[in-house]
Amino acid sequence: MSRIRKILGTLLFFSCLSGTLLLGVQATTGNGAEKSPAGAKTTLKGVIVTEEDLLYEKECGSCHFPYQPWWLPERSWEKLMSGLQNHFGESAELTPATQQQLTGWLRNHAAEHSTIGRARGMLRSIKADATPLRITESGYFRRKHHELPRQVWQENPAVRSLARCDACHPRAELGSFNEHEVKIPGVGRWDD
Ligand code: HEC
Ligand code: HEC
C-alpha cells in the first residue's frame, strides 16, 4: 500500500471510529505539533486526527490491527490496559503516562459511547458480570463467524487467528466489516 493510501486509510479509519468525524475531540498532549483551535491536528481533507488517535495506532497497531475501541466496553479496556506486561503471552508495556493516556482514550470511545450498530450488538452479547479481553470470544463475534470452517483460518498460514480481522476484511482499518467485502487469503471471496 502506498504511503499516501496508508495515511488516507488511517484518517478515514479514525474518522469512522465514533461514526462521526472526530471534530472537536481534544488532544491533550503537547509536543509542539501544529494545533487547530480544537487542540487537534488538522490534516488532509480537513479530517481531524487527534494525537491520541495516532498514538493508539503506533502503540497498539504494531503487532496487530488496531482494534476500534467501540468493539469492547470500558471495563474491558481498563482490565486489558492494566495487564500489558502479560498481554496474551507477550509484553506490550507502555510508560505509565502513555498507558494512562491511552486507557482514557479507549474508555472515552468504548462501546457504551458509540452509536455504531455493531457496538450495540457487541454490548448486548456481553453479560453484565463479564469483562472479556477478546472481541473474538464475544457472542456477537461468534455469531458472525460460526459458519467459517477451521480450515480457512486456523489451518490457513496466511490467517491462523481470527483476531487478524484485517486478513479477511480488507477495509477493517476504515471500520468497515461488511460481509460482502470479505476476502480470505488463499480462499477468495466469501459467498455463503
Ligand atoms: C508486542 C505485541 C503486541 C502489542 C504491542 C499489542 N498487542 Fe494486543 N495482542 C497481541 C497478541 C499476540 C494478541 C493475541 C492475538 C491472537 O490471539 O491471535 C493480542 C490480542 C489483543 C486483543 C484481543 C483480540 C481478540 O482476540 O479479540 C486486543 C483487544 C488487543 N490485543 C488490544 C491491544 C491494545 C489496546 C494494545 C495497545 C496498548 C495492544 N493490543 C498492543 C500482541 C500485542
Ligand atoms: C478468516 C477470515 C476472517 C477473519 C480473520 C475475521 N473475519 Fe469477520 N467475517 C468473515 C466472514 C467470512 C464473514 C461473513 C460470515 C457469513 O456471512 O457467514 C465475516 C463477518 C463479519 C462481520 C459481520 C458482517 C456483516 O455484514 O454483518 C463482522 C462485524 C466481522 N466479521 C468482524 C470481524 C472482526 C472485528 C474481526 C477481527 C477481530 C474479524 N471479523 C475477523 C471472515 C473473517
CSV table of N, CA, C and O in Angstrom, one decimal, residues 76-176:
chain,number,residue,atom,x,y,z
A,76,SER,N,-13.6,-3.6,29.9
A,76,SER,CA,-12.7,-4.5,29.2
A,76,SER,C,-11.4,-3.8,28.9
A,76,SER,O,-10.3,-4.3,29.1
A,77,TRP,N,-11.5,-2.6,28.4
A,77,TRP,CA,-10.3,-1.8,28.1
A,77,TRP,C,-9.4,-1.5,29.3
A,77,TRP,O,-8.2,-1.6,29.4
A,78,GLU,N,-10.2,-1.2,30.4
A,78,GLU,CA,-9.5,-0.9,31.7
A,78,GLU,C,-8.7,-2.1,32.1
A,78,GLU,O,-7.5,-2.0,32.5
A,79,LYS,N,-9.3,-3.3,32.1
A,79,LYS,CA,-8.7,-4.5,32.5
A,79,LYS,C,-7.5,-4.9,31.6
A,79,LYS,O,-6.4,-5.2,32.0
A,80,LEU,N,-7.7,-4.8,30.3
A,80,LEU,CA,-6.7,-5.1,29.3
A,80,LEU,C,-5.5,-4.2,29.5
A,80,LEU,O,-4.3,-4.6,29.5
A,81,MET,N,-5.8,-2.9,29.7
A,81,MET,CA,-4.7,-1.9,29.8
A,81,MET,C,-3.9,-2.0,31.1
A,81,MET,O,-2.8,-1.5,31.3
A,82,SER,N,-4.5,-2.7,32.1
A,82,SER,CA,-3.8,-2.8,33.4
A,82,SER,C,-3.0,-4.1,33.5
A,82,SER,O,-2.4,-4.4,34.5
A,83,GLY,N,-3.0,-4.9,32.4
A,83,GLY,CA,-2.2,-6.1,32.3
A,83,GLY,C,-1.3,-6.2,31.1
A,83,GLY,O,-1.1,-7.3,30.6
A,84,LEU,N,-0.8,-5.1,30.7
A,84,LEU,CA,0.0,-5.1,29.5
A,84,LEU,C,1.3,-5.8,29.6
A,84,LEU,O,1.9,-6.2,28.6
A,85,GLN,N,1.8,-6.0,30.8
A,85,GLN,CA,3.1,-6.7,31.0
A,85,GLN,C,2.9,-8.2,30.6
A,85,GLN,O,3.9,-8.8,30.1
A,86,ASN,N,1.7,-8.7,30.7
A,86,ASN,CA,1.4,-10.1,30.2
A,86,ASN,C,0.2,-10.0,29.3
A,86,ASN,O,-0.9,-10.3,29.7
A,87,HIS,N,0.4,-9.6,28.1
A,87,HIS,CA,-0.7,-9.3,27.1
A,87,HIS,C,-0.8,-10.5,26.2
A,87,HIS,O,0.0,-10.6,25.2
A,88,PHE,N,-1.6,-11.4,26.4
A,88,PHE,CA,-1.8,-12.6,25.6
A,88,PHE,C,-0.4,-13.3,25.4
A,88,PHE,O,-0.1,-13.6,24.3
A,89,GLY,N,0.3,-13.4,26.5
A,89,GLY,CA,1.6,-14.1,26.4
A,89,GLY,C,2.8,-13.2,25.9
A,89,GLY,O,3.9,-13.6,25.9
A,90,GLU,N,2.5,-11.9,25.6
A,90,GLU,CA,3.6,-11.0,25.2
A,90,GLU,C,3.6,-9.8,26.1
A,90,GLU,O,2.7,-9.5,26.8
A,91,SER,N,4.7,-9.1,26.0
A,91,SER,CA,4.8,-7.8,26.8
A,91,SER,C,4.4,-6.7,25.8
A,91,SER,O,5.0,-6.5,24.8
A,92,ALA,N,3.4,-5.9,26.2
A,92,ALA,CA,3.0,-4.7,25.4
A,92,ALA,C,3.1,-3.5,26.3
A,92,ALA,O,2.3,-2.5,26.2
A,93,GLU,N,4.0,-3.6,27.3
A,93,GLU,CA,4.1,-2.5,28.3
A,93,GLU,C,4.4,-1.1,27.7
A,93,GLU,O,5.1,-1.0,26.7
A,94,LEU,N,3.8,-0.1,28.3
A,94,LEU,CA,4.0,1.3,27.9
A,94,LEU,C,4.5,2.1,29.1
A,94,LEU,O,4.5,1.6,30.2
A,95,THR,N,4.9,3.3,28.9
A,95,THR,CA,5.3,4.1,30.0
A,95,THR,C,4.0,4.4,30.8
A,95,THR,O,2.9,4.4,30.1
A,96,PRO,N,4.1,4.7,32.1
A,96,PRO,CA,2.8,4.9,32.8
A,96,PRO,C,2.0,6.1,32.2
A,96,PRO,O,0.8,6.0,32.1
A,97,ALA,N,2.7,7.1,31.7
A,97,ALA,CA,1.9,8.2,31.2
A,97,ALA,C,1.2,7.8,29.9
A,97,ALA,O,0.0,8.2,29.7
A,98,THR,N,1.9,7.1,29.0
A,98,THR,CA,1.2,6.7,27.8
A,98,THR,C,0.1,5.7,28.1
A,98,THR,O,-1.0,5.8,27.5
A,99,GLN,N,0.3,4.8,29.0
A,99,GLN,CA,-0.7,3.9,29.4
A,99,GLN,C,-2.0,4.6,29.9
A,99,GLN,O,-3.1,4.3,29.5
A,100,GLN,N,-1.8,5.6,30.7
A,100,GLN,CA,-2.9,6.3,31.3
A,100,GLN,C,-3.6,7.1,30.2
A,100,GLN,O,-4.8,7.1,30.1
A,101,GLN,N,-2.8,7.7,29.3
A,101,GLN,CA,-3.4,8.5,28.2
A,101,GLN,C,-4.3,7.6,27.3
A,101,GLN,O,-5.4,7.9,27.0
A,102,LEU,N,-3.7,6.4,26.9
A,102,LEU,CA,-4.5,5.5,26.0
A,102,LEU,C,-5.7,4.9,26.7
A,102,LEU,O,-6.7,4.6,26.1
A,103,THR,N,-5.5,4.6,28.0
A,103,THR,CA,-6.7,4.0,28.7
A,103,THR,C,-7.8,5.0,28.7
A,103,THR,O,-9.0,4.6,28.4
A,104,GLY,N,-7.5,6.2,29.0
A,104,GLY,CA,-8.6,7.2,28.9
A,104,GLY,C,-9.2,7.4,27.6
A,104,GLY,O,-10.5,7.4,27.4
A,105,TRP,N,-8.4,7.3,26.5
A,105,TRP,CA,-8.9,7.5,25.2
A,105,TRP,C,-9.8,6.3,24.8
A,105,TRP,O,-10.8,6.4,24.2
A,106,LEU,N,-9.3,5.1,25.2
A,106,LEU,CA,-10.1,3.8,24.9
A,106,LEU,C,-11.4,3.9,25.6
A,106,LEU,O,-12.5,3.5,25.0
A,107,ARG,N,-11.4,4.3,26.8
A,107,ARG,CA,-12.7,4.3,27.6
A,107,ARG,C,-13.6,5.3,27.0
A,107,ARG,O,-14.8,5.1,26.9
A,108,ASN,N,-13.1,6.5,26.6
A,108,ASN,CA,-14.0,7.5,26.0
A,108,ASN,C,-14.6,7.1,24.7
A,108,ASN,O,-15.7,7.6,24.3
A,109,HIS,N,-14.0,6.2,24.0
A,109,HIS,CA,-14.5,5.7,22.7
A,109,HIS,C,-15.0,4.3,22.8
A,109,HIS,O,-15.3,3.7,21.7
A,110,ALA,N,-15.2,3.8,24.0
A,110,ALA,CA,-15.7,2.4,24.1
A,110,ALA,C,-17.1,2.2,23.7
A,110,ALA,O,-17.8,3.2,23.4
A,111,ALA,N,-17.5,0.9,23.6
A,111,ALA,CA,-18.8,0.6,23.1
A,111,ALA,C,-20.0,1.4,23.7
A,111,ALA,O,-20.9,1.8,22.9
A,112,GLU,N,-19.9,1.6,25.0
A,112,GLU,CA,-21.0,2.4,25.6
A,112,GLU,C,-21.2,3.8,25.0
A,112,GLU,O,-22.3,4.3,25.1
A,113,HIS,N,-20.1,4.3,24.5
A,113,HIS,CA,-20.2,5.7,24.0
A,113,HIS,C,-20.4,5.8,22.5
A,113,HIS,O,-20.2,6.8,21.9
A,114,SER,N,-20.7,4.6,21.9
A,114,SER,CA,-20.7,4.6,20.4
A,114,SER,C,-22.2,4.4,19.9
A,114,SER,O,-23.0,3.8,20.6
A,115,THR,N,-22.5,5.0,18.8
A,115,THR,CA,-23.8,4.9,18.2
A,115,THR,C,-23.8,3.8,17.1
A,115,THR,O,-24.8,3.6,16.5
A,116,ILE,N,-22.6,3.3,16.9
A,116,ILE,CA,-22.5,2.3,15.8
A,116,ILE,C,-23.3,1.0,16.2
A,116,ILE,O,-23.2,0.5,17.3
A,117,GLY,N,-24.1,0.5,15.2
A,117,GLY,CA,-24.9,-0.7,15.5
A,117,GLY,C,-24.1,-1.9,16.0
A,117,GLY,O,-24.6,-2.6,16.9
A,118,ARG,N,-23.0,-2.1,15.4
A,118,ARG,CA,-22.2,-3.3,15.8
A,118,ARG,C,-21.7,-3.1,17.3
A,118,ARG,O,-21.6,-4.1,18.0
A,119,ALA,N,-21.5,-1.9,17.7
A,119,ALA,CA,-21.1,-1.7,19.1
A,119,ALA,C,-22.2,-2.1,20.0
A,119,ALA,O,-22.0,-2.7,21.1
A,120,ARG,N,-23.4,-1.7,19.6
A,120,ARG,CA,-24.6,-2.0,20.4
A,120,ARG,C,-24.8,-3.5,20.5
A,120,ARG,O,-25.1,-4.1,21.5
A,121,GLY,N,-24.6,-4.2,19.3
A,121,GLY,CA,-24.8,-5.6,19.2
A,121,GLY,C,-23.8,-6.3,20.1
A,121,GLY,O,-24.1,-7.3,20.8
A,122,MET,N,-22.6,-5.8,20.1
A,122,MET,CA,-21.5,-6.3,20.9
A,122,MET,C,-21.9,-6.2,22.4
A,122,MET,O,-21.8,-7.2,23.2
A,123,LEU,N,-22.3,-5.1,22.8
A,123,LEU,CA,-22.7,-4.8,24.2
A,123,LEU,C,-23.8,-5.8,24.7
A,123,LEU,O,-23.7,-6.4,25.8
A,124,ARG,N,-24.8,-6.0,23.8
A,124,ARG,CA,-25.9,-6.9,24.1
A,124,ARG,C,-25.4,-8.3,24.3
A,124,ARG,O,-26.0,-9.0,25.1
A,125,SER,N,-24.3,-8.7,23.7
A,125,SER,CA,-23.9,-10.1,23.7
A,125,SER,C,-23.0,-10.3,24.9
A,125,SER,O,-22.6,-11.5,25.2
A,126,ILE,N,-22.6,-9.3,25.7
A,126,ILE,CA,-21.7,-9.5,26.8
A,126,ILE,C,-22.5,-9.4,28.1
A,126,ILE,O,-23.2,-8.5,28.4
A,127,LYS,N,-22.4,-10.4,28.9
A,127,LYS,CA,-23.1,-10.5,30.2
A,127,LYS,C,-22.6,-9.4,31.1
A,127,LYS,O,-21.5,-9.0,31.1
A,128,ALA,N,-23.6,-8.9,31.9
A,128,ALA,CA,-23.3,-7.7,32.8
A,128,ALA,C,-22.1,-8.0,33.7
A,128,ALA,O,-21.4,-7.1,34.1
A,129,ASP,N,-21.9,-9.3,34.1
A,129,ASP,CA,-20.8,-9.6,35.1
A,129,ASP,C,-19.6,-10.1,34.4
A,129,ASP,O,-18.6,-10.6,35.0
A,130,ALA,N,-19.5,-10.0,33.1
A,130,ALA,CA,-18.3,-10.5,32.3
A,130,ALA,C,-17.5,-9.3,31.9
A,130,ALA,O,-18.0,-8.2,31.6
A,131,THR,N,-16.2,-9.5,31.9
A,131,THR,CA,-15.2,-8.5,31.4
A,131,THR,C,-14.3,-9.1,30.4
A,131,THR,O,-13.2,-9.5,30.7
A,132,PRO,N,-14.8,-9.4,29.1
A,132,PRO,CA,-14.0,-10.1,28.2
A,132,PRO,C,-12.8,-9.2,27.7
A,132,PRO,O,-12.9,-8.0,27.6
A,133,LEU,N,-11.7,-9.9,27.5
A,133,LEU,CA,-10.5,-9.2,26.9
A,133,LEU,C,-10.4,-9.4,25.4
A,133,LEU,O,-9.6,-8.8,24.8
A,134,ARG,N,-11.2,-10.3,24.9
A,134,ARG,CA,-11.2,-10.6,23.5
A,134,ARG,C,-12.5,-10.2,22.8
A,134,ARG,O,-13.5,-10.6,23.3
A,135,ILE,N,-12.4,-9.6,21.6
A,135,ILE,CA,-13.5,-9.4,20.8
A,135,ILE,C,-13.9,-10.7,20.2
A,135,ILE,O,-15.1,-11.0,20.2
A,136,THR,N,-12.9,-11.6,19.9
A,136,THR,CA,-13.2,-12.8,19.2
A,136,THR,C,-13.9,-13.8,20.1
A,136,THR,O,-14.4,-14.9,19.6
A,137,GLU,N,-14.0,-13.6,21.4
A,137,GLU,CA,-14.7,-14.6,22.3
A,137,GLU,C,-16.1,-14.1,22.6
A,137,GLU,O,-16.8,-14.8,23.3
A,138,SER,N,-16.5,-13.0,22.1
A,138,SER,CA,-17.9,-12.5,22.4
A,138,SER,C,-18.9,-13.3,21.6
A,138,SER,O,-18.6,-13.8,20.5
A,139,GLY,N,-20.1,-13.3,22.1
A,139,GLY,CA,-21.2,-14.0,21.5
A,139,GLY,C,-21.5,-13.3,20.1
A,139,GLY,O,-21.7,-14.0,19.1
A,140,TYR,N,-21.4,-12.0,20.1
A,140,TYR,CA,-21.6,-11.3,18.8
A,140,TYR,C,-20.6,-11.8,17.7
A,140,TYR,O,-21.0,-12.1,16.6
A,141,PHE,N,-19.3,-11.8,18.1
A,141,PHE,CA,-18.3,-12.2,17.1
A,141,PHE,C,-18.5,-13.6,16.7
A,141,PHE,O,-18.5,-14.0,15.5
A,142,ARG,N,-18.8,-14.5,17.6
A,142,ARG,CA,-19.0,-15.9,17.3
A,142,ARG,C,-20.2,-16.1,16.4
A,142,ARG,O,-20.1,-16.9,15.5
A,143,ARG,N,-21.2,-15.4,16.6
A,143,ARG,CA,-22.4,-15.5,15.8
A,143,ARG,C,-22.1,-15.1,14.4
A,143,ARG,O,-22.6,-15.8,13.4
A,144,LYS,N,-21.3,-14.1,14.2
A,144,LYS,CA,-21.0,-13.6,12.9
A,144,LYS,C,-20.0,-14.6,12.1
A,144,LYS,O,-19.9,-14.5,10.9
A,145,HIS,N,-19.3,-15.4,12.9
A,145,HIS,CA,-18.2,-16.2,12.2
A,145,HIS,C,-18.4,-17.7,12.4
A,145,HIS,O,-17.5,-18.5,12.0
A,146,HIS,N,-19.6,-18.1,12.9
A,146,HIS,CA,-19.8,-19.5,13.2
A,146,HIS,C,-19.8,-20.4,12.0
A,146,HIS,O,-19.5,-21.6,12.1
A,147,GLU,N,-20.1,-19.8,10.8
A,147,GLU,CA,-20.1,-20.7,9.6
A,147,GLU,C,-18.7,-20.9,9.0
A,147,GLU,O,-18.6,-21.7,8.0
A,148,LEU,N,-17.7,-20.2,9.6
A,148,LEU,CA,-16.4,-20.4,9.0
A,148,LEU,C,-15.7,-21.7,9.4
A,148,LEU,O,-15.4,-21.8,10.6
A,149,PRO,N,-15.4,-22.6,8.5
A,149,PRO,CA,-14.7,-23.8,8.9
A,149,PRO,C,-13.3,-23.5,9.3
A,149,PRO,O,-12.7,-22.5,8.8
A,150,ARG,N,-12.7,-24.3,10.3
A,150,ARG,CA,-11.4,-24.0,10.8
A,150,ARG,C,-10.3,-24.0,9.7
A,150,ARG,O,-9.3,-23.4,9.8
A,151,GLN,N,-10.5,-24.8,8.6
A,151,GLN,CA,-9.5,-24.9,7.6
A,151,GLN,C,-9.2,-23.5,7.0
A,151,GLN,O,-8.1,-23.3,6.6
A,152,VAL,N,-10.2,-22.7,6.9
A,152,VAL,CA,-10.0,-21.4,6.2
A,152,VAL,C,-9.3,-20.4,7.1
A,152,VAL,O,-8.8,-19.3,6.6
A,153,TRP,N,-9.2,-20.6,8.4
A,153,TRP,CA,-8.4,-19.7,9.2
A,153,TRP,C,-7.3,-20.4,10.1
A,153,TRP,O,-6.2,-20.1,9.9
A,154,GLN,N,-7.7,-21.3,10.9
A,154,GLN,CA,-6.7,-21.9,11.8
A,154,GLN,C,-5.6,-22.6,11.0
A,154,GLN,O,-4.4,-22.5,11.4
A,155,GLU,N,-6.0,-23.3,10.0
A,155,GLU,CA,-5.1,-24.1,9.2
A,155,GLU,C,-4.6,-23.3,8.0
A,155,GLU,O,-3.8,-23.9,7.2
A,156,ASN,N,-4.9,-22.1,7.9
A,156,ASN,CA,-4.5,-21.2,6.8
A,156,ASN,C,-3.3,-20.4,7.3
A,156,ASN,O,-3.4,-19.5,8.1
A,157,PRO,N,-2.1,-20.7,6.7
A,157,PRO,CA,-0.9,-20.0,7.2
A,157,PRO,C,-1.0,-18.5,7.0
A,157,PRO,O,-0.3,-17.7,7.7
A,158,ALA,N,-1.8,-18.0,6.1
A,158,ALA,CA,-2.0,-16.5,5.9
A,158,ALA,C,-2.9,-15.9,6.9
A,158,ALA,O,-3.1,-14.7,6.9
A,159,VAL,N,-3.6,-16.7,7.8
A,159,VAL,CA,-4.5,-16.2,8.7
A,159,VAL,C,-4.2,-16.6,10.2
A,159,VAL,O,-3.7,-15.9,11.0
A,160,ARG,N,-4.4,-17.9,10.4
A,160,ARG,CA,-4.0,-18.5,11.7
A,160,ARG,C,-4.9,-18.1,12.9
A,160,ARG,O,-5.3,-19.0,13.7
A,161,SER,N,-5.3,-16.8,13.0
A,161,SER,CA,-6.0,-16.4,14.1
A,161,SER,C,-7.2,-15.5,13.7
A,161,SER,O,-7.0,-14.7,12.8
A,162,LEU,N,-8.3,-15.7,14.3
A,162,LEU,CA,-9.5,-14.9,14.0
A,162,LEU,C,-9.3,-13.4,14.5
A,162,LEU,O,-10.0,-12.5,14.1
A,163,ALA,N,-8.3,-13.2,15.3
A,163,ALA,CA,-8.0,-11.9,15.8
A,163,ALA,C,-7.4,-11.0,14.7
A,163,ALA,O,-7.3,-9.8,14.8
A,164,ARG,N,-7.0,-11.6,13.6
A,164,ARG,CA,-6.4,-10.9,12.5
A,164,ARG,C,-7.5,-10.4,11.5
A,164,ARG,O,-7.5,-10.7,10.3
A,165,CYS,N,-8.4,-9.5,12.0
A,165,CYS,CA,-9.5,-9.0,11.3
A,165,CYS,C,-9.1,-8.6,9.8
A,165,CYS,O,-9.8,-8.9,8.9
A,166,ASP,N,-8.0,-7.9,9.8
A,166,ASP,CA,-7.6,-7.3,8.5
A,166,ASP,C,-7.1,-8.3,7.5
A,166,ASP,O,-7.0,-7.9,6.3
A,167,ALA,N,-6.9,-9.5,7.9
A,167,ALA,CA,-6.5,-10.6,6.9
A,167,ALA,C,-7.7,-10.9,6.0
A,167,ALA,O,-7.5,-11.1,4.8
A,168,CYS,N,-8.9,-10.8,6.5
A,168,CYS,CA,-10.1,-11.1,5.7
A,168,CYS,C,-11.0,-10.0,5.4
A,168,CYS,O,-11.8,-10.0,4.4
A,169,HIS,N,-10.9,-8.9,6.2
A,169,HIS,CA,-11.8,-7.7,6.0
A,169,HIS,C,-10.9,-6.6,5.5
A,169,HIS,O,-10.2,-6.0,6.2
A,170,PRO,N,-10.8,-6.5,4.1
A,170,PRO,CA,-9.8,-5.6,3.5
A,170,PRO,C,-10.0,-4.1,4.0
A,170,PRO,O,-9.1,-3.3,3.9
A,171,ARG,N,-11.2,-3.7,4.5
A,171,ARG,CA,-11.4,-2.4,4.9
A,171,ARG,C,-11.6,-2.3,6.4
A,171,ARG,O,-12.2,-1.3,6.9
A,172,ALA,N,-11.0,-3.2,7.1
A,172,ALA,CA,-11.1,-3.2,8.6
A,172,ALA,C,-10.6,-1.9,9.2
A,172,ALA,O,-11.2,-1.4,10.1
A,173,GLU,N,-9.5,-1.4,8.7
A,173,GLU,CA,-8.9,-0.2,9.2
A,173,GLU,C,-9.8,1.0,9.1
A,173,GLU,O,-9.7,2.0,9.7
A,174,LEU,N,-10.8,0.9,8.1
A,174,LEU,CA,-11.7,2.0,7.9
A,174,LEU,C,-12.9,1.8,8.8
A,174,LEU,O,-13.9,2.5,8.7
A,175,GLY,N,-12.9,0.7,9.6
A,175,GLY,CA,-14.1,0.4,10.4
A,175,GLY,C,-15.2,-0.3,9.6
A,175,GLY,O,-16.3,-0.4,10.1
A,176,SER,N,-14.8,-0.8,8.4
A,176,SER,CA,-15.8,-1.5,7.6
A,176,SER,C,-15.7,-3.0,7.6
A,176,SER,O,-14.6,-3.5,7.3
